[in-house]
Coordinates of C-alpha atoms in Angstrom, one line a residue:
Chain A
X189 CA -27.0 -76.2 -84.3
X190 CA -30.2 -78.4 -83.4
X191 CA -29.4 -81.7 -82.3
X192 CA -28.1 -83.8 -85.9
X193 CA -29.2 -86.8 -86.4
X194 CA -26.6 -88.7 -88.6
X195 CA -26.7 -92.7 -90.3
X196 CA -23.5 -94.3 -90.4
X197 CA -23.3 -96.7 -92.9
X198 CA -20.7 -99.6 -93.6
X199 CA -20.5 -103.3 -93.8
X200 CA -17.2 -103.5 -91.5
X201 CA -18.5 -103.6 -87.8
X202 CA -15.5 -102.1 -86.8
X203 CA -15.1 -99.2 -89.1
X204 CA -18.9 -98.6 -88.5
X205 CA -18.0 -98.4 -84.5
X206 CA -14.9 -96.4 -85.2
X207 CA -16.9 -93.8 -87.7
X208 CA -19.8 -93.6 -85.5
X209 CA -17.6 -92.7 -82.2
X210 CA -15.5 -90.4 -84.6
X211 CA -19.1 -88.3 -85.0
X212 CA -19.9 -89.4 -81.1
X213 CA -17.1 -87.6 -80.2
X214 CA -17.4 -84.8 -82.5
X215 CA -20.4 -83.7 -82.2
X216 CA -21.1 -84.4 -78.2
X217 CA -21.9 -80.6 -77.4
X218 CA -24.9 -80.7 -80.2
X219 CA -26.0 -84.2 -78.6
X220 CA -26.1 -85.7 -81.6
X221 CA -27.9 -89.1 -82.8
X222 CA -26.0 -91.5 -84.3
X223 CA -27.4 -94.3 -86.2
X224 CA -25.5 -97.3 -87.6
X225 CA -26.6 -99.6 -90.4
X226 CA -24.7 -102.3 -92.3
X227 CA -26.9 -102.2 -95.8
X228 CA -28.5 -100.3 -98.6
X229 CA -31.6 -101.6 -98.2
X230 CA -31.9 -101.0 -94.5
X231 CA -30.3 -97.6 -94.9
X232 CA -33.1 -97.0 -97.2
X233 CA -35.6 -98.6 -95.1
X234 CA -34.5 -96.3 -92.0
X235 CA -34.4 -93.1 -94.4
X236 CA -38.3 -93.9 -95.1
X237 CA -38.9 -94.0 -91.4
X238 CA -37.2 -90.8 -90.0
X239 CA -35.8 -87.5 -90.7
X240 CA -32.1 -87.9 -90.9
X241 CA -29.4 -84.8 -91.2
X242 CA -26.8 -86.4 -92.7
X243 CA -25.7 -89.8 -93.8
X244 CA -21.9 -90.9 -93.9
X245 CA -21.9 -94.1 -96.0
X246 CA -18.9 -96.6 -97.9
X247 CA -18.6 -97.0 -101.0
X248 CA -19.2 -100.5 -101.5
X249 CA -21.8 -102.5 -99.1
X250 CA -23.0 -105.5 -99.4
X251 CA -26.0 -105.5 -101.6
X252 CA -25.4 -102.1 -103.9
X253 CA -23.2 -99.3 -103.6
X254 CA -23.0 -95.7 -101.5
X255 CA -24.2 -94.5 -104.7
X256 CA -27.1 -95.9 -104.6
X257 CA -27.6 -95.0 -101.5
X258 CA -26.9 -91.7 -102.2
X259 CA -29.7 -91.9 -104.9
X260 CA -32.0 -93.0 -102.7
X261 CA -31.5 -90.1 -100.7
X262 CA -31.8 -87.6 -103.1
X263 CA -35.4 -88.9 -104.2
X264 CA -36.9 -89.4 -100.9
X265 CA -35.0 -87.2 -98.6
X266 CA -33.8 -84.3 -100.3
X267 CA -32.6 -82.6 -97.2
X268 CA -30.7 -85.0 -96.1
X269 CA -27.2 -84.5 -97.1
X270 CA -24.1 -87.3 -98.0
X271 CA -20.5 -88.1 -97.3
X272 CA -18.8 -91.2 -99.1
X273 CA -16.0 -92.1 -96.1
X274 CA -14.0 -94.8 -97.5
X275 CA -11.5 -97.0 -97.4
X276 CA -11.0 -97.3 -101.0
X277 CA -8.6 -95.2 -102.7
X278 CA -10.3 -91.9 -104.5
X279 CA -9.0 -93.9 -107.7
X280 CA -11.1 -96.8 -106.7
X281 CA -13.8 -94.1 -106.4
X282 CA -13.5 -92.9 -109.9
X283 CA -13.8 -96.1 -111.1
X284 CA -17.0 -97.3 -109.4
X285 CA -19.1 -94.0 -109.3
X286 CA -17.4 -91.9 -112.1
X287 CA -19.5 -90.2 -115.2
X288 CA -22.5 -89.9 -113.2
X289 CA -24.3 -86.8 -112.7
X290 CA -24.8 -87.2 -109.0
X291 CA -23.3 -84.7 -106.9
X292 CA -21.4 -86.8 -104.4
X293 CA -18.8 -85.5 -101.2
X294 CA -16.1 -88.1 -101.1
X295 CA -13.1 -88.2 -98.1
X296 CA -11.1 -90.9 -97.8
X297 CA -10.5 -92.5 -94.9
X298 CA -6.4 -92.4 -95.1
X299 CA -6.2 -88.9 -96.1
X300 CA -4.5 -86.9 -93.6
X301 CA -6.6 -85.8 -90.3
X302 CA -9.5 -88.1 -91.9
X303 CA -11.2 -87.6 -88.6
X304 CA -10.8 -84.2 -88.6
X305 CA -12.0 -83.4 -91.8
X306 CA -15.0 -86.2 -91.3
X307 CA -16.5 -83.9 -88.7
X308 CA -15.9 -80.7 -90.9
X309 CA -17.7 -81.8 -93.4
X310 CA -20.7 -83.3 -91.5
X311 CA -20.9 -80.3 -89.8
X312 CA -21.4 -78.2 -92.8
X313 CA -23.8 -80.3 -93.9
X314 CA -26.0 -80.2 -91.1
X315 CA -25.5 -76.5 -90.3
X316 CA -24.6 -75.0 -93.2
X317 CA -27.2 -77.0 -95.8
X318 CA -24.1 -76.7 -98.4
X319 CA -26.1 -80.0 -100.4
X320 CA -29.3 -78.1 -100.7
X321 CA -30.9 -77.5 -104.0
X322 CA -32.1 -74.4 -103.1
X323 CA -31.1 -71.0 -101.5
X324 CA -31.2 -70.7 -97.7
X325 CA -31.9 -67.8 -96.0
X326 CA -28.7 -66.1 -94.1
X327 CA -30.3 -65.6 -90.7
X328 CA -32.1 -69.4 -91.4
X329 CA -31.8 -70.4 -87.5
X330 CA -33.2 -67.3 -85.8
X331 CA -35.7 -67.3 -89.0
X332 CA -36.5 -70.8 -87.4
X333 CA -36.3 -69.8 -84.0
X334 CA -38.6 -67.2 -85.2
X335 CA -41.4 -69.6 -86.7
X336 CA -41.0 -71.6 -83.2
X337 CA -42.1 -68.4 -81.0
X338 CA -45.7 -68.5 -82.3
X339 CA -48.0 -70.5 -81.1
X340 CA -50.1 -72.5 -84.0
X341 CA -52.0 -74.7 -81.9
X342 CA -54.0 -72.0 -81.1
X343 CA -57.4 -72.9 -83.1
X344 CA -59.0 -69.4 -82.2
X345 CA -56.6 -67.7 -84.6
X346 CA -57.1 -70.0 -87.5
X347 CA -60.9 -68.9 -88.8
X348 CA -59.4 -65.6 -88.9
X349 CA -56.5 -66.4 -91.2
X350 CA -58.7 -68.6 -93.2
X351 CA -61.1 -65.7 -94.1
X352 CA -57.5 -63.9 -95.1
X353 CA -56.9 -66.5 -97.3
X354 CA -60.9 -66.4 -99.0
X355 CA -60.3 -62.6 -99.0
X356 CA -57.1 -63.1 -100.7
X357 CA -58.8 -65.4 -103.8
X358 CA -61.7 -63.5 -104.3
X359 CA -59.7 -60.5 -105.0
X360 CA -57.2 -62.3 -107.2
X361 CA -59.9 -64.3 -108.7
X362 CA -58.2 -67.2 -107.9
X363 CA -59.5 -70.5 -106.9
X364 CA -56.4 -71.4 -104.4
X365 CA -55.3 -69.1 -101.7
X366 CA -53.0 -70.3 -98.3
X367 CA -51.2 -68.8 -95.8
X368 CA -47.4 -71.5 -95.9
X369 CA -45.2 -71.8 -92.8
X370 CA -42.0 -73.0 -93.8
X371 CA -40.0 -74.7 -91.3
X372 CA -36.6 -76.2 -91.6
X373 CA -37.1 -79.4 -94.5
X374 CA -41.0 -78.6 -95.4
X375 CA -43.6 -76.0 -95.6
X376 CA -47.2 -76.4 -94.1
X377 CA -49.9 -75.1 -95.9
X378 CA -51.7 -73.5 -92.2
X379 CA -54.6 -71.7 -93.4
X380 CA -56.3 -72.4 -96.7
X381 CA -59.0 -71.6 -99.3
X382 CA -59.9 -73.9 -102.1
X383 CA -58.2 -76.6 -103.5
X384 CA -54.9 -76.0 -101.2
X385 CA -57.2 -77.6 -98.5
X386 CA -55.9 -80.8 -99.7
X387 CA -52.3 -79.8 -99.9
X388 CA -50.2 -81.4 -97.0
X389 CA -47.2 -80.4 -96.7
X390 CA -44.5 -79.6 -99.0
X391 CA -40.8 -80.1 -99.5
X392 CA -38.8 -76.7 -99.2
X393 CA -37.1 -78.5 -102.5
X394 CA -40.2 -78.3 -104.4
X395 CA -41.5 -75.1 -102.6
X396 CA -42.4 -71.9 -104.1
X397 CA -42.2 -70.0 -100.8
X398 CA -38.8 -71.5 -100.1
X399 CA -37.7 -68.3 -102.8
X400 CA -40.4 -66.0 -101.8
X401 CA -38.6 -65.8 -98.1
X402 CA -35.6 -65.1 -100.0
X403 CA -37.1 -61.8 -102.0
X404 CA -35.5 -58.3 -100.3
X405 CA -38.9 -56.7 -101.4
X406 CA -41.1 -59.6 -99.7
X407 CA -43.4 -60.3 -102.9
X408 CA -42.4 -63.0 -105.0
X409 CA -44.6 -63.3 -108.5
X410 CA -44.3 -66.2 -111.1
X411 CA -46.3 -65.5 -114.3
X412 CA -45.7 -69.0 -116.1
X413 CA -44.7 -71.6 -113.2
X414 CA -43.7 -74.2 -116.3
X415 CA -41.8 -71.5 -118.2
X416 CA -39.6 -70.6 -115.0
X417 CA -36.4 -72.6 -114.8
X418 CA -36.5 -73.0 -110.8
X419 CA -39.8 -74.9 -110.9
X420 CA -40.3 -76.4 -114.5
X421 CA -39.1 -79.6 -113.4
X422 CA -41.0 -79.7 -110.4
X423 CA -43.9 -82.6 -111.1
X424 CA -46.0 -81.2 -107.5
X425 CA -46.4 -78.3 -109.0
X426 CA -47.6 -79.4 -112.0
X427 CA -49.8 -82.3 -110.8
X428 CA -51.0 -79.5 -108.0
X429 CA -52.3 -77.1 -111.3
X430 CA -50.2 -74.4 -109.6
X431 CA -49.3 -72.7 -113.1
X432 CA -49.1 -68.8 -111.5
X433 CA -48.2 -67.9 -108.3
X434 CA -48.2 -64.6 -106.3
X435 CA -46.3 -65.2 -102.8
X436 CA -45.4 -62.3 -100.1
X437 CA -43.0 -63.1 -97.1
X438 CA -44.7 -63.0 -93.8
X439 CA -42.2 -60.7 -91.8
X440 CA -42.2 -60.9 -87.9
X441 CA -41.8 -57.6 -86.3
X442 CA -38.2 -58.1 -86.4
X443 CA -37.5 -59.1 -89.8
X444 CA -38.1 -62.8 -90.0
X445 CA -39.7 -64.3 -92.5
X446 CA -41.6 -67.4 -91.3
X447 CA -44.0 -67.8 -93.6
X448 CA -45.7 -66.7 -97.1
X449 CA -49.4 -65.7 -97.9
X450 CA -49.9 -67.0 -101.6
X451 CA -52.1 -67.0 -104.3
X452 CA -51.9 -69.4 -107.3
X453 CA -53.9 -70.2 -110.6
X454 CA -54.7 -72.7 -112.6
X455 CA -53.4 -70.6 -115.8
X456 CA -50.5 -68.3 -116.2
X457 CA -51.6 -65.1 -115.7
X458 CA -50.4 -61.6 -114.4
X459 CA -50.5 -59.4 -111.8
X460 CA -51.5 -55.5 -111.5
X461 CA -49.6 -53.5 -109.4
X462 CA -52.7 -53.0 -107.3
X463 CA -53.0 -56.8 -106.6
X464 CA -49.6 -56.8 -105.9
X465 CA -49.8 -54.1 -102.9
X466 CA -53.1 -55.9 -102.0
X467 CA -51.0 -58.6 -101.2
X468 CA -48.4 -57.0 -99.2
X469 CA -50.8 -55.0 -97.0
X470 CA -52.9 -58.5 -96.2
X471 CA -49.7 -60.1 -95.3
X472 CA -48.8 -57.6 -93.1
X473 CA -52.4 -57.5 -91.7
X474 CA -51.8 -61.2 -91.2
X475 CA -49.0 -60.6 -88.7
X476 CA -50.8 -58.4 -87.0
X477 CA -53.4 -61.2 -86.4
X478 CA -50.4 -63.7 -85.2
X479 CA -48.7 -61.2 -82.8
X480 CA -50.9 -61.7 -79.7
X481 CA -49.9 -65.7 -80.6
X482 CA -45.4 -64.7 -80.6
X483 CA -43.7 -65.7 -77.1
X484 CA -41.5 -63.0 -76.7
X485 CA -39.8 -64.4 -73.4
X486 CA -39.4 -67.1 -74.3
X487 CA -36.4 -65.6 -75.9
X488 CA -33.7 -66.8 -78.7
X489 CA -32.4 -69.5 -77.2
X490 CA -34.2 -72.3 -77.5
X491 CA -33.1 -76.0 -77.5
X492 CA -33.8 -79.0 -80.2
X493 CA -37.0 -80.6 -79.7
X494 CA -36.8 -83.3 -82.2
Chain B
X48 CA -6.8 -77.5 -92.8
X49 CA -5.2 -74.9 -91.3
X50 CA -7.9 -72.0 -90.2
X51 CA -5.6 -69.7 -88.6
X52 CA -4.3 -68.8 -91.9
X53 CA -6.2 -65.9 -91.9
X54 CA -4.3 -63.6 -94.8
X55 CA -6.5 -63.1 -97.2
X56 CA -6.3 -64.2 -101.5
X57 CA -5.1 -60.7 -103.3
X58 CA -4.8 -60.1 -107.0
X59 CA -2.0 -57.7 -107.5
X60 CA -1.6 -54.5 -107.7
X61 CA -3.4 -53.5 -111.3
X62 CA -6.8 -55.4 -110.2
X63 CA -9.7 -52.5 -108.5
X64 CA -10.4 -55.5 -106.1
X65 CA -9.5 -55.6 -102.7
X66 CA -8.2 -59.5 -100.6
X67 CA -10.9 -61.8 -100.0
X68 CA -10.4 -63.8 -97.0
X69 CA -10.3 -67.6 -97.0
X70 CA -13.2 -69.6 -97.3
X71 CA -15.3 -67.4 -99.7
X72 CA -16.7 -67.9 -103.1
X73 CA -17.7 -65.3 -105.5
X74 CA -19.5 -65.5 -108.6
X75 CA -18.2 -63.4 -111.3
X76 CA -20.5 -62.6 -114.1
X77 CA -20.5 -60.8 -117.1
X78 CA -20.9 -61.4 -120.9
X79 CA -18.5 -63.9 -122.3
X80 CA -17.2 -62.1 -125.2
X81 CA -16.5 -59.0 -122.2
X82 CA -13.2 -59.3 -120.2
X83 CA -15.1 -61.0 -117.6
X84 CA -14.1 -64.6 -118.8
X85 CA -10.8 -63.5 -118.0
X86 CA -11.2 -61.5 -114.8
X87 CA -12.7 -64.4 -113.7
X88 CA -9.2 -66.6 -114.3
X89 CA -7.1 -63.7 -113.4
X90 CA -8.7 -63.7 -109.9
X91 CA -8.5 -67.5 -110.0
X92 CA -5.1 -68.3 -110.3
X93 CA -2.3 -67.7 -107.3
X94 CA -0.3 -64.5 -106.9
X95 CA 2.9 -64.7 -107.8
X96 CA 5.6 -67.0 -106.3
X97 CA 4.1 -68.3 -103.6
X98 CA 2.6 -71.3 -102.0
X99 CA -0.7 -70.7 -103.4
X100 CA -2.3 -73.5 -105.9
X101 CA -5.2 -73.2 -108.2
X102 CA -7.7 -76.0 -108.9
X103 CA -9.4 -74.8 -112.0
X104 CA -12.6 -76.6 -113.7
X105 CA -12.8 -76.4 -117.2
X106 CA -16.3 -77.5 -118.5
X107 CA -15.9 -76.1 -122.2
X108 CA -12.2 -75.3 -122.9
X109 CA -9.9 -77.8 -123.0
X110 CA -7.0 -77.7 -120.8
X111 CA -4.1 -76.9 -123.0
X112 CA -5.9 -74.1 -124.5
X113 CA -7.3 -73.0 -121.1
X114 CA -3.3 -72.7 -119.9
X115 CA -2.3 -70.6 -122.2
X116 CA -5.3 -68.2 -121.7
X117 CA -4.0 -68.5 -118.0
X118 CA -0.1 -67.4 -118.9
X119 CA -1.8 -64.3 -121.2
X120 CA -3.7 -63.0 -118.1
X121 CA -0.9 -63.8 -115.7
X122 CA 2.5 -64.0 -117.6
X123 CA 4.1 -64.8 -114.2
X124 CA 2.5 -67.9 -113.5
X125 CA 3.8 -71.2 -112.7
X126 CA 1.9 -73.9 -114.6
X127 CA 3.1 -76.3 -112.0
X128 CA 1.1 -75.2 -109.5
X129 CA -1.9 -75.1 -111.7
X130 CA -4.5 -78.3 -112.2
X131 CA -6.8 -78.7 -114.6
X132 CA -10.0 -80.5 -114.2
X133 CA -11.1 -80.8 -118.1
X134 CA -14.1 -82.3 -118.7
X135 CA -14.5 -80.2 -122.5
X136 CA -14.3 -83.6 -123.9
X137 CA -11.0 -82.2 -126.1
X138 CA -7.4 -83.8 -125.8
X139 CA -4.9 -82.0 -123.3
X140 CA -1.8 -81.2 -125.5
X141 CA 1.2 -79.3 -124.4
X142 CA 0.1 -78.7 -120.4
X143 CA 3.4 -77.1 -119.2
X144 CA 3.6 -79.1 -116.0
X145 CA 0.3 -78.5 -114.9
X146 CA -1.6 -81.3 -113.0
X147 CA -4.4 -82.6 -115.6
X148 CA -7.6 -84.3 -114.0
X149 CA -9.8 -85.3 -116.9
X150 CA -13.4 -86.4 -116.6
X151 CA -16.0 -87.8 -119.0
X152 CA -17.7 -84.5 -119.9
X153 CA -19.2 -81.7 -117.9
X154 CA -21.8 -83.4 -116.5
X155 CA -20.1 -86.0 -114.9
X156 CA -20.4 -84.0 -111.6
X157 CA -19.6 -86.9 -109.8
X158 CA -16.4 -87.3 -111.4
X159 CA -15.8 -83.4 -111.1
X160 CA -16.5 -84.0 -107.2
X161 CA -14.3 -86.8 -106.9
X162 CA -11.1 -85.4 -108.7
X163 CA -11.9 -82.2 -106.6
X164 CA -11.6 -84.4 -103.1
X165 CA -8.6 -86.0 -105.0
X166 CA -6.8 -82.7 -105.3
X167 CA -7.8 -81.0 -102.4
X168 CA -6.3 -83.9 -100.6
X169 CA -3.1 -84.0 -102.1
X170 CA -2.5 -80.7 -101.6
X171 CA -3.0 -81.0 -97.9
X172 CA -0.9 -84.0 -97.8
X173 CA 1.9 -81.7 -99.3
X174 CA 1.2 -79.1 -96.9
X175 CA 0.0 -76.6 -99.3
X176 CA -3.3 -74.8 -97.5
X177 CA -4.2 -71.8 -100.1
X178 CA -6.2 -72.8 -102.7
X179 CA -7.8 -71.2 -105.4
X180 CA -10.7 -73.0 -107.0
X181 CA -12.3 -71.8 -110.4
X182 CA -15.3 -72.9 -112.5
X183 CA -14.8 -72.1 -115.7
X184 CA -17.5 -71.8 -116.5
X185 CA -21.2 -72.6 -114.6
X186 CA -23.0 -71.3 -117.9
X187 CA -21.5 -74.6 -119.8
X188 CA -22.7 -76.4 -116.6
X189 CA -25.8 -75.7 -117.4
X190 CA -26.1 -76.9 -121.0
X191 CA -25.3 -80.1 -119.5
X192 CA -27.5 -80.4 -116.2
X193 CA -30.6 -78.4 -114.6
X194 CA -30.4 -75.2 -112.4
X195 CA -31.3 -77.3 -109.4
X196 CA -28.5 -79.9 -110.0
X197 CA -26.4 -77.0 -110.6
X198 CA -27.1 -75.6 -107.4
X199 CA -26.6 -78.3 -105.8
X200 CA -23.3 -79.0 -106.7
X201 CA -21.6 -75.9 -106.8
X202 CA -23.4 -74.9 -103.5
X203 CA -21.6 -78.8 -102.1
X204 CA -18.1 -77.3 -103.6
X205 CA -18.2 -73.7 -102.2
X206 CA -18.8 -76.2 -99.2
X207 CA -16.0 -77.7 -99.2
X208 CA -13.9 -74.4 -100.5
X209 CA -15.2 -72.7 -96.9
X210 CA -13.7 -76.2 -95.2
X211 CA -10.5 -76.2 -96.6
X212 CA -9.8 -71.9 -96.1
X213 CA -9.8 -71.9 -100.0
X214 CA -10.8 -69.2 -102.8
X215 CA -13.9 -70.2 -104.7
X216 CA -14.0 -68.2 -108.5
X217 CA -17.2 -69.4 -110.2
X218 CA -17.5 -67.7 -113.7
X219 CA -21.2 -67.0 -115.3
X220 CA -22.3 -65.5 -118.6
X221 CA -25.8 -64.2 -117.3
X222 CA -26.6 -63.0 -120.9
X223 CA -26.6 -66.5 -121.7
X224 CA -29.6 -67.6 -119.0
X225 CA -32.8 -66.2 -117.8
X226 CA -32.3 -63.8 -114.7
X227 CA -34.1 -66.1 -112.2
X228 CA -31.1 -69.0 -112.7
X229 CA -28.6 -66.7 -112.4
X230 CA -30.2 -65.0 -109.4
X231 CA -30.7 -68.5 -107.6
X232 CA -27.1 -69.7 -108.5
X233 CA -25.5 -66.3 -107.2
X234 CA -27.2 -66.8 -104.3
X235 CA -24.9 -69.6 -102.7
X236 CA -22.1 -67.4 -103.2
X237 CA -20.6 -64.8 -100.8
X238 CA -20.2 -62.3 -102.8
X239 CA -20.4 -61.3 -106.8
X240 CA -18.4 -59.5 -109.3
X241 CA -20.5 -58.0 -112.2
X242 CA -18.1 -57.2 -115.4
X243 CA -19.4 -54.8 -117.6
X244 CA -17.8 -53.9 -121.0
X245 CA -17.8 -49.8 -121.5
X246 CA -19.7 -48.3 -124.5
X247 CA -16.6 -46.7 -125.8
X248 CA -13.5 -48.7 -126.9
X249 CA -11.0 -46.5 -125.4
X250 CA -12.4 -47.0 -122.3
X251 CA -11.4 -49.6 -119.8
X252 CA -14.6 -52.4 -119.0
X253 CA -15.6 -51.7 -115.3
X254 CA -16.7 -54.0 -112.2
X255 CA -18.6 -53.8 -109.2
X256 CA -18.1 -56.1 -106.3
X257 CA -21.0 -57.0 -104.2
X258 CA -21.9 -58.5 -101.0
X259 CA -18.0 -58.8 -99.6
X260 CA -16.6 -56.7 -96.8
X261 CA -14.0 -54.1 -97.1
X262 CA -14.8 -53.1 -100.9
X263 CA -15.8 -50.6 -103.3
X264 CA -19.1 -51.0 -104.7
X265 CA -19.2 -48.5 -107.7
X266 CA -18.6 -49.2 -110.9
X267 CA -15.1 -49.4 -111.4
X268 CA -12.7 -49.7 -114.4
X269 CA -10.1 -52.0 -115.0
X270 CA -7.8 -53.3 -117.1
X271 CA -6.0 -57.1 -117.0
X272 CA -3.1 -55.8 -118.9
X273 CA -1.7 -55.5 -122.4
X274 CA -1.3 -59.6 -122.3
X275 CA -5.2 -59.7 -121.8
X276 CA -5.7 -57.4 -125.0

């Protein structure tokens, strides 16, 4: 596990110190980062500011409620995952926060081995991404360890990739082609053609490629982007005029995939068979650019950087 | 939470499908007029006399009928170590001892989550550390909330099933959702059983376990007993 980096939130300044030593002390061989915070509104405020794995929170603070909190979260930092630790009994619970659709992890703090479980939990969280709204990859840390052995900076390597991506949409007749590394909470758009110039980054929530990595064949096609359950509710794609999509999984030579080259258009539309092997052979052509770029001794093991 | 209770969650003798070992959740899907529905219980509910509980959600049924569906697929059962979580909106009835959680309706996932913890910890409190979790089912889930908060919170319970050394049984009609929601769903799972009914009446429906160790993974027939019928 990379090193977490964990907001403890509640109003009491000792059950804040005793939580945060709790997760201190638990997670001392990841080195772990533990923040402490009194309020919603500063919870939010620190959420806005930096990536956060996890945040353990009361039920009740001063100006709203962990629910709120929890809210928050889920809008602006979908990665992040929650715990409700509280005092209050899990009837108390029920009454404040019941009948909502939220999906909420609640231990109380007076159930047996509380501390115990408190650092079970967080640790799934953080390692295991069990709050995500989307599929993770099975090998997801070496797949990350993967993405980390080639080196990027290198700007010779991106005109190359860049005329991959113009081959790509003149072939598809598309106006939007990119070559997406996706990392552990977003995806880069690296190389581009057309409009995905202007792209940023993206979520993995709201990420096609987050499902193409997950494809055993590699190729991941969506014909109606609006008419597909996974992504009809996702406004980026929408406001991006990403309406079909052709992904395919950029393996490394050892099965990883780091990254996607896709295609989209601005209509639904299909694919031919043809365009679909087109695809596949450019991505791997694509890795064969980047391998002169992987660090193989640098090896697997490779610390946190964050 | 005791780990080192390694034995794994078995079915009897009659069922083509081999233990599963603690702190693994399986989809089982299949057509919900097929036998899948009640494979899908079957495998949810503890074995026989023993110290096993069962924590099952019940999104559409409510729980009194959802018990006696239970004793017809498992005569033997003690109701008392069975709790309901009924959020079909329906009054419980005769519940035969069994623990009865109700929630506002099945979308209140934050209810669902909350009477979940509630359980969960009680049961450890009592010293009871094999538990069987069903959802009965995730296709009624999803009349109620999107595949994404779906995911979300059954991806969050299987979670918590893996923390506590539990058995996680989540039941899906695929027939009634487009292939790329059930795909996505069955993905946070360890492992899936498909039920599919055979052609011919006289013959028994058959399953196919995927994606756990130590099983078969042809088609299979099987049969949950003249009380199933």
């Amino acid at each position: 596990m990379r090193e977490p980096r964990i907001l403890c939130v509640d109003p009491e300044v000792d059950a804040q110190a005793a939580t945060a030593s709790t997760l201190k002390a638990g997670f001392k061989h990841h080195g772990a980062v533990i923040k402490t915070e009194s309020e919603l509104e500063a919870a939010i405020e620190r959420l806005a500011g930096e990536h956060l794995d996890c945040v353990v929170t009361e039920l009740e603070l001063p100006d709203g409620s962990g629910l709120d909190l929890v809210k928050a979260i889920r809008k602006e930092s979908p990665d992040t995952g929650c715990l409700i630790y509280t005092d209050a009994s899990l009837d108390r619970v029920e009454s404040v926060l019941g009948g909502d659709t939220e999906v909420l992890e609640v231990l109380s703090k007076t159930a047996p081995e509380a501390e115990t479980q408190l650092i079970d939990i967080v640790e799934r969280i953080v390692a295991d991404r069990v709050q995500s709204s989307y599929p993770v990859p099975e090998d997801e840390a070496a797949r990350l360890d993967a993405l980390d052995s080639y080196d990027f900076e290198q700007a010779a390597i991106k005109p190359a990739l860049d005329r991959a991506t113009s081959l790509l949409s003149q072939h598809l007749d598309v106006s939007a082609a990119s070559i997406n590394l996706v990392g552990s909470h977003d995806q880069q758009f690296y190389a581009c053609q057309g409009p995905a110039t202007e792209w940023g980054s993206t979520p993995r929530e709201e990420s096609i490629c987050t499902f193409t990595i997950l494809e055993d064949d590699g190729l991941l096609v969506i014909e109606d982007v609006q008419g597909d359950p996974r992504f009809a509710e996702v406004d980026r794609l929408e406001a991006l005029g990403i309406r079909a999509y052709i992904g395919a999984t950029l393996r490394t030579p050892s099965g990883e995939g780091i990254g996607t080259l896709c295609a989209y258009a601005d209509e639904p539309r299909s694919f031919t068979s043809e365009e679909r092997r087109f695809q596949r052979t450019l991505a791997d052509l694509v890795m064969d650019l980047l391998e002169p770029y992987r660090e193989t001794s640098a090896g697997p093991q490779r610390e946190g950087e964050q | 939470m005791n780990l080192e209770d390694e034995r794994p969650y078995t079915f009897g003798d009659t069922l083509p499908v081999e233990g599963i070992r603690p702190g693994t959740t399986v989809f089982v899907a299949g057509p919900s007029m097929s036998s899948a529905r009640d494979l899908a219980l079957k495998i949810g509910l503890p074995e026989g006399p023993t110290e096993e509980r069962s924590v099952l959600v019940s999104t559409g049924t409510g729980a009194e009928k959802l018990l006696r569906r239970c004793e017809r697929v498992a005569p033997s059962v003690d109701p008392t170590s069975l709790a309901v979580i009924d959020a079909s909106g329906r009054s419980s009835g005769d519940t035969r001892g069994a623990r009865i959680e109700t929630v506002s309706g099945p979308g209140d996932l934050t209810g669902m989550g909350i009477r979940l913890s509630k359980l969960y910890e009680a049961y450890h409190a009592d010293g009871l550390e094999r538990i069987r979790t069903g959802v009965i089912s995730v296709s009624t889930l999803l009349m109620y909330v999107d595949v994404r908060t779906a995911f979300r919170f059954l991806h969050t319970l299987a979670g918590r099933i893996a923390a506590i050394g539990g058995l996680g049984i989540f039941y899906i009609d695929p027939t009634s959702h487009d292939t790329e929601s059930t795909n996505m769903l069955t993905q946070l799972a360890d492992g899936r059983i498909d039920v599919r009914e055979a052609e011919e009446r006289e013959t028994a429906a058959e399953l196919r376990v995927r994606g756990l160790a130590d099983q078969s993974r042809r088609w299979t027939p099987f049969s949950l007993g003249q009380e199933a019928q």
